[in-house]
PDB file of C-alpha atoms in Angstrom:
ATOM      1  CA  MET A 153     -12.478   2.010  12.944  1.00  0.00           C
ATOM      2  CA  THR A 154     -14.209  -1.759  12.778  1.00  0.00           C
ATOM      3  CA  VAL A 155     -16.104  -1.640   9.659  1.00  0.00           C
ATOM      4  CA  SER A 156     -18.605  -4.817   9.194  1.00  0.00           C
ATOM      5  CA  PRO A 157     -20.043  -6.029   6.256  1.00  0.00           C
ATOM      6  CA  SER A 158     -21.978  -8.876   7.738  1.00  0.00           C
ATOM      7  CA  ALA A 159     -22.469  -9.943  11.333  1.00  0.00           C
ATOM      8  CA  THR A 160     -20.642 -13.296   9.996  1.00  0.00           C
ATOM      9  CA  GLU A 161     -16.962 -11.733   8.443  1.00  0.00           C
ATOM     10  CA  PRO A 162     -16.035  -9.146  11.299  1.00  0.00           C
ATOM     11  CA  VAL A 163     -13.273  -6.993  10.168  1.00  0.00           C
ATOM     12  CA  SER A 164     -11.174  -4.530  11.951  1.00  0.00           C
ATOM     13  CA  ILE A 165      -8.805  -2.191  10.584  1.00  0.00           C
ATOM     14  CA  GLN A 166      -6.551  -0.782  13.688  1.00  0.00           C
ATOM     15  CA  THR A 167      -3.108   1.249  13.147  1.00  0.00           C
ATOM     16  CA  THR A 168      -0.280  -1.006  13.934  1.00  0.00           C
ATOM     17  CA  SER A 169       3.681  -0.692  14.917  1.00  0.00           C
ATOM     18  CA  ASP A 170       3.306  -5.007  14.808  1.00  0.00           C
ATOM     19  CA  ALA A 171       6.352  -5.029  12.330  1.00  0.00           C
ATOM     20  CA  SER A 172       6.608  -8.657  12.533  1.00  0.00           C
ATOM     21  CA  ILE A 173       2.889  -8.989  11.338  1.00  0.00           C
ATOM     22  CA  ILE A 174       3.311  -6.846   8.614  1.00  0.00           C
ATOM     23  CA  ARG A 175       6.736  -8.673   7.051  1.00  0.00           C
ATOM     24  CA  ASP A 176       4.515 -11.964   7.203  1.00  0.00           C
ATOM     25  CA  LEU A 177       2.256 -10.210   5.397  1.00  0.00           C
ATOM     26  CA  ALA A 178       4.755  -9.080   2.452  1.00  0.00           C
ATOM     27  CA  TYR A 179       6.356 -12.361   2.070  1.00  0.00           C
ATOM     28  CA  ALA A 180       3.053 -13.964   1.314  1.00  0.00           C
ATOM     29  CA  THR A 181       2.281 -11.463  -0.595  1.00  0.00           C
ATOM     30  CA  TRP A 182       4.766  -9.968  -2.901  1.00  0.00           C
ATOM     31  CA  TYR A 183       5.867 -12.952  -4.374  1.00  0.00           C
ATOM     32  CA  PRO A 184       2.571 -13.520  -6.257  1.00  0.00           C
ATOM     33  CA  THR A 185       1.921 -10.164  -7.211  1.00  0.00           C
ATOM     34  CA  TYR A 186       5.273  -9.379  -8.414  1.00  0.00           C
ATOM     35  CA  ARG A 187       6.587 -12.560  -9.713  1.00  0.00           C
ATOM     36  CA  GLU A 188       4.944 -12.071 -13.411  1.00  0.00           C
ATOM     37  CA  ILE A 189       6.833  -8.362 -13.169  1.00  0.00           C
ATOM     38  CA  LEU A 190       9.995  -8.691 -11.050  1.00  0.00           C
ATOM     39  CA  SER A 191      12.604 -10.988 -10.837  1.00  0.00           C
ATOM     40  CA  ALA A 192      13.344 -13.304  -7.802  1.00  0.00           C
ATOM     41  CA  GLU A 193      16.515 -11.838  -6.914  1.00  0.00           C
ATOM     42  CA  GLN A 194      14.708  -8.052  -7.365  1.00  0.00           C
ATOM     43  CA  ILE A 195      11.571  -9.412  -5.437  1.00  0.00           C
ATOM     44  CA  ASP A 196      14.071 -11.251  -2.693  1.00  0.00           C
ATOM     45  CA  PHE A 197      15.931  -7.741  -2.819  1.00  0.00           C
ATOM     46  CA  MET A 198      13.093  -5.456  -1.716  1.00  0.00           C
ATOM     47  CA  LEU A 199      11.552  -7.462   0.443  1.00  0.00           C
ATOM     48  CA  THR A 200      15.269  -7.642   2.378  1.00  0.00           C
ATOM     49  CA  GLU A 201      15.501  -3.674   2.094  1.00  0.00           C
ATOM     50  CA  ILE A 202      12.014  -2.756   2.438  1.00  0.00           C
ATOM     51  CA  TYR A 203      10.154  -5.336   4.798  1.00  0.00           C
ATOM     52  CA  SER A 204      12.980  -6.359   7.593  1.00  0.00           C
ATOM     53  CA  LEU A 205      12.228  -6.168  11.117  1.00  0.00           C
ATOM     54  CA  GLU A 206      14.805  -2.902  11.342  1.00  0.00           C
ATOM     55  CA  SER A 207      13.605  -1.087   8.178  1.00  0.00           C
ATOM     56  CA  LEU A 208       9.846  -1.433   9.103  1.00  0.00           C
ATOM     57  CA  GLN A 209      10.259  -0.287  12.817  1.00  0.00           C
ATOM     58  CA  SER A 210      12.619   2.606  10.963  1.00  0.00           C
ATOM     59  CA  GLN A 211       9.613   3.192   8.747  1.00  0.00           C
ATOM     60  CA  MET A 212       6.774   3.587  11.320  1.00  0.00           C
ATOM     61  CA  GLU A 213       9.273   5.935  13.945  1.00  0.00           C
ATOM     62  CA  ASN A 214      10.065   8.574  10.311  1.00  0.00           C
ATOM     63  CA  GLY A 215       6.040   8.966   9.981  1.00  0.00           C
ATOM     64  CA  GLN A 216       4.593   6.147   7.836  1.00  0.00           C
ATOM     65  CA  THR A 217       1.225   5.154   9.957  1.00  0.00           C
ATOM     66  CA  PHE A 218       0.643   1.390   9.400  1.00  0.00           C
ATOM     67  CA  LEU A 219      -3.201   0.214   9.379  1.00  0.00           C
ATOM     68  CA  LEU A 220      -3.453  -3.442   9.756  1.00  0.00           C
ATOM     69  CA  LEU A 221      -6.843  -5.027   8.176  1.00  0.00           C
ATOM     70  CA  THR A 222      -8.337  -8.337   9.909  1.00  0.00           C
ATOM     71  CA  HIS A 223     -10.726 -11.060   9.084  1.00  0.00           C
ATOM     72  CA  GLU A 224     -12.238 -12.613  11.869  1.00  0.00           C
ATOM     73  CA  GLY A 225      -9.112 -12.438  14.011  1.00  0.00           C
ATOM     74  CA  LYS A 226      -6.746 -13.486  11.089  1.00  0.00           C
ATOM     75  CA  PRO A 227      -4.197 -10.975   9.631  1.00  0.00           C
ATOM     76  CA  ALA A 228      -5.324 -10.327   6.223  1.00  0.00           C
ATOM     77  CA  ALA A 229      -4.145  -6.554   4.930  1.00  0.00           C
ATOM     78  CA  PHE A 230      -1.801  -4.034   5.478  1.00  0.00           C
ATOM     79  CA  SER A 231      -1.493  -0.419   4.303  1.00  0.00           C
ATOM     80  CA  ALA A 232       1.286   2.639   4.806  1.00  0.00           C
ATOM     81  CA  PHE A 233       0.476   5.731   4.079  1.00  0.00           C
ATOM     82  CA  SER A 234       2.585   9.389   5.447  1.00  0.00           C
ATOM     83  CA  LEU A 235       2.909  13.076   4.935  1.00  0.00           C
ATOM     84  CA  LEU A 236       4.761  13.673   1.982  1.00  0.00           C
ATOM     85  CA  ASP A 237       4.373  17.494   1.655  1.00  0.00           C
ATOM     86  CA  ALA A 238       2.773  19.708   4.697  1.00  0.00           C
ATOM     87  CA  ALA A 239       2.719  22.766   2.406  1.00  0.00           C
ATOM     88  CA  GLN A 240       0.318  21.102  -0.121  1.00  0.00           C
ATOM     89  CA  GLN A 241      -0.938  18.819   1.880  1.00  0.00           C
ATOM     90  CA  ARG A 242      -0.458  16.083   0.074  1.00  0.00           C
ATOM     91  CA  TYR A 243      -0.245  12.649   2.008  1.00  0.00           C
ATOM     92  CA  LYS A 244       1.578   9.314   0.561  1.00  0.00           C
ATOM     93  CA  LEU A 245       0.058   6.047   0.084  1.00  0.00           C
ATOM     94  CA  ASN A 246       3.467   4.277   0.666  1.00  0.00           C
ATOM     95  CA  LYS A 247       1.960   0.671   0.427  1.00  0.00           C
ATOM     96  CA  LEU A 248      -0.846  -1.893   0.051  1.00  0.00           C
ATOM     97  CA  TYR A 249      -1.121  -5.649   0.167  1.00  0.00           C
ATOM     98  CA  ILE A 250      -4.119  -7.768   0.344  1.00  0.00           C
ATOM     99  CA  HIS A 251      -3.174 -11.665   1.391  1.00  0.00           C
ATOM    100  CA  PRO A 252      -4.023 -14.273  -1.669  1.00  0.00           C
ATOM    101  CA  ASP A 253      -6.254 -15.792   0.279  1.00  0.00           C
ATOM    102  CA  PHE A 254      -8.378 -12.726   1.220  1.00  0.00           C
ATOM    103  CA  GLN A 255      -7.950 -10.553  -2.181  1.00  0.00           C
ATOM    104  CA  GLY A 256     -11.592 -10.091  -4.275  1.00  0.00           C
ATOM    105  CA  MET A 257     -13.234  -9.465  -0.868  1.00  0.00           C
ATOM    106  CA  GLY A 258     -13.090  -6.316  -0.797  1.00  0.00           C
ATOM    107  CA  PHE A 259     -10.545  -5.651   1.659  1.00  0.00           C
ATOM    108  CA  GLY A 260      -8.215  -3.090  -0.391  1.00  0.00           C
ATOM    109  CA  ARG A 261     -11.657  -0.774  -0.772  1.00  0.00           C
ATOM    110  CA  MET A 262     -11.581  -0.756   3.075  1.00  0.00           C
ATOM    111  CA  LEU A 263      -8.091   0.341   3.720  1.00  0.00           C
ATOM    112  CA  LEU A 264      -8.619   2.454   0.800  1.00  0.00           C
ATOM    113  CA  GLN A 265     -11.712   4.467   2.330  1.00  0.00           C
ATOM    114  CA  GLU A 266      -9.591   3.892   5.891  1.00  0.00           C
ATOM    115  CA  ILE A 267      -6.502   6.156   4.637  1.00  0.00           C
ATOM    116  CA  ILE A 268      -8.514   8.126   2.930  1.00  0.00           C
ATOM    117  CA  GLN A 269     -10.833   9.360   5.590  1.00  0.00           C
ATOM    118  CA  ARG A 270      -7.725   9.561   8.088  1.00  0.00           C
ATOM    119  CA  THR A 271      -5.830  11.725   5.559  1.00  0.00           C
ATOM    120  CA  LYS A 272      -9.060  14.247   4.665  1.00  0.00           C
ATOM    121  CA  ALA A 273      -9.081  14.595   8.382  1.00  0.00           C
ATOM    122  CA  GLN A 274      -5.377  16.123   8.715  1.00  0.00           C
ATOM    123  CA  GLY A 275      -6.013  18.281   6.280  1.00  0.00           C
ATOM    124  CA  GLY A 276      -4.880  16.239   2.926  1.00  0.00           C
ATOM    125  CA  LEU A 277      -6.401  17.317  -0.814  1.00  0.00           C
ATOM    126  CA  LYS A 278      -4.206  15.284  -2.709  1.00  0.00           C
ATOM    127  CA  LEU A 279      -3.709  11.363  -1.924  1.00  0.00           C
ATOM    128  CA  GLU A 280      -0.327  10.447  -4.285  1.00  0.00           C
ATOM    129  CA  LEU A 281       0.983   6.793  -4.775  1.00  0.00           C
ATOM    130  CA  ASN A 282       3.641   5.078  -7.021  1.00  0.00           C
ATOM    131  CA  VAL A 283       2.609   1.617  -8.744  1.00  0.00           C
ATOM    132  CA  HIS A 284       4.097  -0.262 -11.493  1.00  0.00           C
ATOM    133  CA  ARG A 285       3.411   0.200 -14.576  1.00  0.00           C
ATOM    134  CA  GLN A 286       2.763  -3.932 -14.999  1.00  0.00           C
ATOM    135  CA  ASN A 287       1.561  -3.859 -11.840  1.00  0.00           C
ATOM    136  CA  PRO A 288      -2.453  -4.928 -12.476  1.00  0.00           C
ATOM    137  CA  ALA A 289      -3.644  -2.792  -9.446  1.00  0.00           C
ATOM    138  CA  GLN A 290      -3.429   0.235 -11.408  1.00  0.00           C
ATOM    139  CA  HIS A 291      -6.986  -0.421 -12.586  1.00  0.00           C
ATOM    140  CA  PHE A 292      -8.322  -0.674  -8.919  1.00  0.00           C
ATOM    141  CA  TYR A 293      -6.814   3.134  -8.314  1.00  0.00           C
ATOM    142  CA  PHE A 294      -8.271   4.143 -11.570  1.00  0.00           C
ATOM    143  CA  LYS A 295     -11.737   2.728 -10.514  1.00  0.00           C
ATOM    144  CA  ILE A 296     -11.683   4.529  -7.103  1.00  0.00           C
ATOM    145  CA  GLY A 297     -10.385   8.257  -9.070  1.00  0.00           C
ATOM    146  CA  PHE A 298      -6.750   7.908  -9.313  1.00  0.00           C
ATOM    147  CA  LYS A 299      -5.235   9.680 -12.564  1.00  0.00           C
ATOM    148  CA  ILE A 300      -1.384   9.043 -13.910  1.00  0.00           C
ATOM    149  CA  ILE A 301       0.294  12.615 -13.381  1.00  0.00           C
ATOM    150  CA  LYS A 302       3.785  10.890 -14.130  1.00  0.00           C
ATOM    151  CA  ILE A 303       5.869   8.436 -15.438  1.00  0.00           C
ATOM    152  CA  ILE A 304       8.774   7.481 -13.517  1.00  0.00           C
ATOM    153  CA  ASP A 305      12.138   5.324 -13.527  1.00  0.00           C
ATOM    154  CA  ILE A 306      13.855   5.079 -10.113  1.00  0.00           C
ATOM    155  CA  PRO A 307      16.754   3.526  -9.425  1.00  0.00           C
ATOM    156  CA  PHE A 308      16.635   1.305  -6.522  1.00  0.00           C
ATOM    157  CA  ALA A 309      20.225  -0.172  -5.894  1.00  0.00           C
ATOM    158  CA  GLN A 310      20.998  -2.683  -8.860  1.00  0.00           C
ATOM    159  CA  PHE A 311      17.244  -2.397 -10.238  1.00  0.00           C
ATOM    160  CA  THR A 312      14.935   0.617 -11.716  1.00  0.00           C
ATOM    161  CA  LEU A 313      10.934   0.999 -10.416  1.00  0.00           C
ATOM    162  CA  ASN A 314       8.723   0.990 -13.694  1.00  0.00           C
ATOM    163  CA  ASP A 315       6.234   3.098 -12.112  1.00  0.00           C
ATOM    164  CA  TYR A 316       3.424   5.394 -12.655  1.00  0.00           C
ATOM    165  CA  ILE A 317       2.905   7.999 -10.240  1.00  0.00           C
ATOM    166  CA  MET A 318      -1.003   8.713  -9.626  1.00  0.00           C
ATOM    167  CA  GLU A 319      -2.709  11.102  -8.045  1.00  0.00           C
ATOM    168  CA  LEU A 320      -6.378  11.531  -6.347  1.00  0.00           C
ATOM    169  CA  ASN A 321      -8.184  14.670  -5.466  1.00  0.00           C
ATOM    170  CA  LEU A 322      -9.416  14.091  -2.125  1.00  0.00           C
ATOM    171  CA  THR A 323     -11.742  17.006  -2.535  1.00  0.00           C
ATOM    172  CA  ASP A 324     -13.340  14.361  -5.087  1.00  0.00           C
ATOM    173  CA  VAL A 325     -14.096  11.882  -3.154  1.00  0.00           C
ATOM    174  CA  SER A 326     -16.575  11.827   0.527  1.00  0.00           C
TER     175      SER A 326
END
């Protein structure tokens, strides 16, 4: 799908299997996003674990669909989603990150709308995500219509992920 907010600012959203672009965007976004929330040690660990080329390729091979948003031909943001529970028609928003140079331009909303369209087209009824309890992005998700369904602490190697699990009822959004 190609979305153009104006003729002078072309935006494109495409499925991607280019792990190196995703890795580069992750490294550019994680420190500004999490430096006030997580230690540098945890950020480094998670980037290595989740965003190595091998890990990204494995995620792609195991059902995560990655979307790349470009602005004027430059990678600006990415997201990933996957089927979480076929019986419940529940999908998971695994990732949604906007490069700091492109934040505030509506690209997060565009990517999320694309995921909502794609999951609904596949019969999805619910979209779930995890967000750190101190991450200001949770306010963005509330505006879209997500609700907290669970507070969870997830062991992750020597760290603990302090998350909200949030859910969007896809029948409530157009």
